[in-house]
Amino acid sequence: MRAMRSRTLARGPVLTALGLGAAQLGNLARKTSDTDARGAVDAAWDSGVRYFDTAPHYGLGLSERRLGAALARRPRAEYTVSTKVGRLLVPSPETAHRQDAGGFAVPAAFRRDWDFSRDGILRSLEGSLTRLGLDHVDIVYLHDPDEHWQQASTTGVDTLVGLRDQGVVKAVGVGMNQAAMLAEFVRRSDVDLVMVAGRHTLLDQSAQDELLPLARERGVGVVAAAVYNSGLLAADRPPGDATYDYQPASRELIARADALADVCERHGVTLPEAAIAYPLRHPAVVSVVLGARDAGQSRTNAARLAAGVPNALWTELADLGLLPEVPGAPSTPGEPS
């Protein structure tokens, strides 16, 4: 396939318009085979994806091990890897006979200790490099510091900036499921990018209130994750048992998704295609990260990104009050350049 369009951050890392989120490689919610996990990475690569995101949290290190193994034979200079710090994995042999309680189908052989201290971050990153089989990662995010603002916004950020200034990593940032605290990180610290999950989607535009304008003003890249809001926007028509942010979707949300799907159908676009295209319309957004559990899902993600979405769709959605106008959006939306 043709090379996927990409954006280069101010300090160097290149992010393709589509990134592969590796939570499913860590057995998110259910088991994924080694074969399927490798197939997801290989198919993403064949589709032009060169940005891969993981975290120790995902499967207690399983995601990092599988991603590293799948990328091992790829030229290191040709792809960008991000991982996260803040949940330090500590061996827990006394619970290894149990199932992980953190949402992943893996043995609870480790526990997650919240730690945004300098020592905790360095230990976490060292463990990630070992599991990935790499001598460096390109991007490191502080991971979900919602209840740890004081330490994360001081010691945490300072440690990451120090690693960047030493050349250990190329770029640093914060990844969260909320927009308000991300905006505070952008306002108060020298981060290069943020990953916002579920807050810049067809159903939730709260990131547009402050985070996206501020990020654009400061030259901070935004990676949009969870653009399906955990399932409600993942099918052409939302099923009655659809989930929204990992909870059963309300009837009101399902009705709104159905209304969005009606307009999409009139323009020859599927709801998931619009869900991927919408975040990329904002000039601050540098990539959309989607998960995949096998090769078929990776190929579907790439096909949805490549689908043409006419500007008339966004105009009608705005006219109907289903979506706000996106400031600075191109007249003909597409992948970032």
PDB file of N, CA and C in Angstrom, residues 45-91:
ATOM      1  N   TRP A  45       1.509  -2.828   9.992  1.00  0.00           N
ATOM      2  CA  TRP A  45       2.727  -2.413   9.277  1.00  0.00           C
ATOM      3  C   TRP A  45       2.501  -2.425   7.769  1.00  0.00           C
ATOM      4  N   ASP A  46       1.911  -3.497   7.272  1.00  0.00           N
ATOM      5  CA  ASP A  46       1.663  -3.607   5.833  1.00  0.00           C
ATOM      6  C   ASP A  46       0.700  -2.530   5.346  1.00  0.00           C
ATOM      7  N   SER A  47      -0.125  -1.996   6.242  1.00  0.00           N
ATOM      8  CA  SER A  47      -1.069  -0.928   5.887  1.00  0.00           C
ATOM      9  C   SER A  47      -0.446   0.456   5.966  1.00  0.00           C
ATOM     10  N   GLY A  48       0.794   0.528   6.397  1.00  0.00           N
ATOM     11  CA  GLY A  48       1.485   1.815   6.464  1.00  0.00           C
ATOM     12  C   GLY A  48       1.627   2.395   7.851  1.00  0.00           C
ATOM     13  N   VAL A  49       1.086   1.728   8.873  1.00  0.00           N
ATOM     14  CA  VAL A  49       1.194   2.229  10.242  1.00  0.00           C
ATOM     15  C   VAL A  49       2.646   2.131  10.701  1.00  0.00           C
ATOM     16  N   ARG A  50       3.130   3.238  11.272  1.00  0.00           N
ATOM     17  CA  ARG A  50       4.500   3.246  11.811  1.00  0.00           C
ATOM     18  C   ARG A  50       4.535   3.833  13.228  1.00  0.00           C
ATOM     19  N   TYR A  51       3.381   4.004  13.840  1.00  0.00           N
ATOM     20  CA  TYR A  51       3.314   4.469  15.225  1.00  0.00           C
ATOM     21  C   TYR A  51       2.614   3.408  16.057  1.00  0.00           C
ATOM     22  N   PHE A  52       3.265   2.977  17.128  1.00  0.00           N
ATOM     23  CA  PHE A  52       2.767   1.899  17.966  1.00  0.00           C
ATOM     24  C   PHE A  52       2.807   2.342  19.428  1.00  0.00           C
ATOM     25  N   ASP A  53       1.668   2.214  20.114  1.00  0.00           N
ATOM     26  CA  ASP A  53       1.549   2.685  21.491  1.00  0.00           C
ATOM     27  C   ASP A  53       1.226   1.524  22.421  1.00  0.00           C
ATOM     28  N   THR A  54       1.933   1.469  23.554  1.00  0.00           N
ATOM     29  CA  THR A  54       1.719   0.407  24.528  1.00  0.00           C
ATOM     30  C   THR A  54       1.873   0.971  25.930  1.00  0.00           C
ATOM     31  N   ALA A  55       1.851   0.087  26.939  1.00  0.00           N
ATOM     32  CA  ALA A  55       2.009   0.505  28.338  1.00  0.00           C
ATOM     33  C   ALA A  55       2.215  -0.729  29.196  1.00  0.00           C
ATOM     34  N   PRO A  56       2.949  -0.600  30.302  1.00  0.00           N
ATOM     35  CA  PRO A  56       3.068  -1.723  31.236  1.00  0.00           C
ATOM     36  C   PRO A  56       1.705  -2.203  31.755  1.00  0.00           C
ATOM     37  N   HIS A  57       0.789  -1.273  31.945  1.00  0.00           N
ATOM     38  CA  HIS A  57      -0.550  -1.580  32.452  1.00  0.00           C
ATOM     39  C   HIS A  57      -1.257  -2.613  31.591  1.00  0.00           C
ATOM     40  N   TYR A  58      -1.005  -2.630  30.296  1.00  0.00           N
ATOM     41  CA  TYR A  58      -1.723  -3.493  29.374  1.00  0.00           C
ATOM     42  C   TYR A  58      -1.248  -4.940  29.505  1.00  0.00           C
ATOM     43  N   GLY A  59      -2.020  -5.707  30.255  1.00  0.00           N
ATOM     44  CA  GLY A  59      -1.687  -7.114  30.425  1.00  0.00           C
ATOM     45  C   GLY A  59      -0.490  -7.353  31.315  1.00  0.00           C
ATOM     46  N   LEU A  60      -0.205  -6.411  32.231  1.00  0.00           N
ATOM     47  CA  LEU A  60       0.924  -6.556  33.152  1.00  0.00           C
ATOM     48  C   LEU A  60       2.217  -6.864  32.398  1.00  0.00           C
ATOM     49  N   GLY A  61       2.435  -6.118  31.332  1.00  0.00           N
ATOM     50  CA  GLY A  61       3.651  -6.250  30.543  1.00  0.00           C
ATOM     51  C   GLY A  61       3.520  -7.118  29.308  1.00  0.00           C
ATOM     52  N   LEU A  62       2.429  -7.871  29.190  1.00  0.00           N
ATOM     53  CA  LEU A  62       2.270  -8.762  28.035  1.00  0.00           C
ATOM     54  C   LEU A  62       2.226  -7.982  26.727  1.00  0.00           C
ATOM     55  N   SER A  63       1.523  -6.857  26.711  1.00  0.00           N
ATOM     56  CA  SER A  63       1.443  -6.049  25.497  1.00  0.00           C
ATOM     57  C   SER A  63       2.826  -5.620  25.027  1.00  0.00           C
ATOM     58  N   GLU A  64       3.649  -5.138  25.948  1.00  0.00           N
ATOM     59  CA  GLU A  64       4.994  -4.700  25.570  1.00  0.00           C
ATOM     60  C   GLU A  64       5.817  -5.870  25.027  1.00  0.00           C
ATOM     61  N   ARG A  65       5.729  -7.026  25.669  1.00  0.00           N
ATOM     62  CA  ARG A  65       6.501  -8.175  25.186  1.00  0.00           C
ATOM     63  C   ARG A  65       6.059  -8.583  23.784  1.00  0.00           C
ATOM     64  N   ARG A  66       4.759  -8.634  23.561  1.00  0.00           N
ATOM     65  CA  ARG A  66       4.268  -9.042  22.244  1.00  0.00           C
ATOM     66  C   ARG A  66       4.590  -8.009  21.174  1.00  0.00           C
ATOM     67  N   LEU A  67       4.444  -6.733  21.506  1.00  0.00           N
ATOM     68  CA  LEU A  67       4.751  -5.699  20.527  1.00  0.00           C
ATOM     69  C   LEU A  67       6.234  -5.725  20.179  1.00  0.00           C
ATOM     70  N   GLY A  68       7.084  -5.827  21.179  1.00  0.00           N
ATOM     71  CA  GLY A  68       8.511  -5.876  20.915  1.00  0.00           C
ATOM     72  C   GLY A  68       8.901  -7.050  20.041  1.00  0.00           C
ATOM     73  N   ALA A  69       8.319  -8.215  20.314  1.00  0.00           N
ATOM     74  CA  ALA A  69       8.631  -9.395  19.507  1.00  0.00           C
ATOM     75  C   ALA A  69       8.180  -9.221  18.065  1.00  0.00           C
ATOM     76  N   ALA A  70       7.013  -8.609  17.869  1.00  0.00           N
ATOM     77  CA  ALA A  70       6.492  -8.426  16.508  1.00  0.00           C
ATOM     78  C   ALA A  70       7.287  -7.405  15.712  1.00  0.00           C
ATOM     79  N   LEU A  71       7.894  -6.441  16.412  1.00  0.00           N
ATOM     80  CA  LEU A  71       8.655  -5.397  15.716  1.00  0.00           C
ATOM     81  C   LEU A  71      10.144  -5.725  15.612  1.00  0.00           C
ATOM     82  N   ALA A  72      10.560  -6.821  16.209  1.00  0.00           N
ATOM     83  CA  ALA A  72      11.996  -7.099  16.352  1.00  0.00           C
ATOM     84  C   ALA A  72      12.728  -7.134  15.020  1.00  0.00           C
ATOM     85  N   ARG A  73      12.070  -7.610  13.981  1.00  0.00           N
ATOM     86  CA  ARG A  73      12.769  -7.729  12.693  1.00  0.00           C
ATOM     87  C   ARG A  73      12.583  -6.491  11.808  1.00  0.00           C
ATOM     88  N   ARG A  74      11.908  -5.479  12.316  1.00  0.00           N
ATOM     89  CA  ARG A  74      11.679  -4.256  11.545  1.00  0.00           C
ATOM     90  C   ARG A  74      12.820  -3.273  11.750  1.00  0.00           C
ATOM     91  N   PRO A  75      13.163  -2.484  10.742  1.00  0.00           N
ATOM     92  CA  PRO A  75      14.215  -1.466  10.918  1.00  0.00           C
ATOM     93  C   PRO A  75      13.812  -0.454  11.984  1.00  0.00           C
ATOM     94  N   ARG A  76      14.628  -0.320  13.027  1.00  0.00           N
ATOM     95  CA  ARG A  76      14.251   0.514  14.174  1.00  0.00           C
ATOM     96  C   ARG A  76      14.022   1.969  13.784  1.00  0.00           C
ATOM     97  N   ALA A  77      14.730   2.467  12.810  1.00  0.00           N
ATOM     98  CA  ALA A  77      14.588   3.872  12.437  1.00  0.00           C
ATOM     99  C   ALA A  77      13.289   4.158  11.700  1.00  0.00           C
ATOM    100  N   GLU A  78      12.551   3.118  11.333  1.00  0.00           N
ATOM    101  CA  GLU A  78      11.364   3.304  10.501  1.00  0.00           C
ATOM    102  C   GLU A  78      10.058   3.359  11.288  1.00  0.00           C
ATOM    103  N   TYR A  79      10.109   3.226  12.611  1.00  0.00           N
ATOM    104  CA  TYR A  79       8.860   3.271  13.369  1.00  0.00           C
ATOM    105  C   TYR A  79       9.047   4.019  14.680  1.00  0.00           C
ATOM    106  N   THR A  80       7.923   4.475  15.225  1.00  0.00           N
ATOM    107  CA  THR A  80       7.876   5.215  16.483  1.00  0.00           C
ATOM    108  C   THR A  80       7.121   4.389  17.514  1.00  0.00           C
ATOM    109  N   VAL A  81       7.698   4.265  18.701  1.00  0.00           N
ATOM    110  CA  VAL A  81       7.069   3.531  19.797  1.00  0.00           C
ATOM    111  C   VAL A  81       6.877   4.461  20.986  1.00  0.00           C
ATOM    112  N   SER A  82       5.691   4.415  21.582  1.00  0.00           N
ATOM    113  CA  SER A  82       5.453   5.114  22.839  1.00  0.00           C
ATOM    114  C   SER A  82       5.036   4.106  23.893  1.00  0.00           C
ATOM    115  N   THR A  83       5.490   4.347  25.118  1.00  0.00           N
ATOM    116  CA  THR A  83       4.996   3.604  26.259  1.00  0.00           C
ATOM    117  C   THR A  83       4.694   4.600  27.368  1.00  0.00           C
ATOM    118  N   LYS A  84       4.331   4.086  28.544  1.00  0.00           N
ATOM    119  CA  LYS A  84       3.814   4.956  29.593  1.00  0.00           C
ATOM    120  C   LYS A  84       4.445   4.607  30.931  1.00  0.00           C
ATOM    121  N   VAL A  85       4.424   5.570  31.834  1.00  0.00           N
ATOM    122  CA  VAL A  85       4.941   5.385  33.181  1.00  0.00           C
ATOM    123  C   VAL A  85       3.916   5.900  34.183  1.00  0.00           C
ATOM    124  N   GLY A  86       4.033   5.427  35.419  1.00  0.00           N
ATOM    125  CA  GLY A  86       3.096   5.827  36.459  1.00  0.00           C
ATOM    126  C   GLY A  86       2.499   4.639  37.184  1.00  0.00           C
ATOM    127  N   ARG A  87       2.385   3.511  36.496  1.00  0.00           N
ATOM    128  CA  ARG A  87       1.977   2.255  37.114  1.00  0.00           C
ATOM    129  C   ARG A  87       3.197   1.328  37.083  1.00  0.00           C
ATOM    130  N   LEU A  88       3.883   1.242  38.192  1.00  0.00           N
ATOM    131  CA  LEU A  88       5.085   0.421  38.274  1.00  0.00           C
ATOM    132  C   LEU A  88       4.679  -1.028  38.535  1.00  0.00           C
ATOM    133  N   LEU A  89       5.200  -1.958  37.723  1.00  0.00           N
ATOM    134  CA  LEU A  89       4.893  -3.371  37.904  1.00  0.00           C
ATOM    135  C   LEU A  89       5.827  -3.970  38.948  1.00  0.00           C
ATOM    136  N   VAL A  90       5.230  -4.513  39.997  1.00  0.00           N
ATOM    137  CA  VAL A  90       5.985  -5.103  41.102  1.00  0.00           C
ATOM    138  C   VAL A  90       5.621  -6.579  41.190  1.00  0.00           C
ATOM    139  N   PRO A  91       6.611  -7.493  41.182  1.00  0.00           N
ATOM    140  CA  PRO A  91       6.301  -8.923  41.268  1.00  0.00           C
ATOM    141  C   PRO A  91       5.400  -9.239  42.459  1.00  0.00           C
TER     142      PRO A  91
END
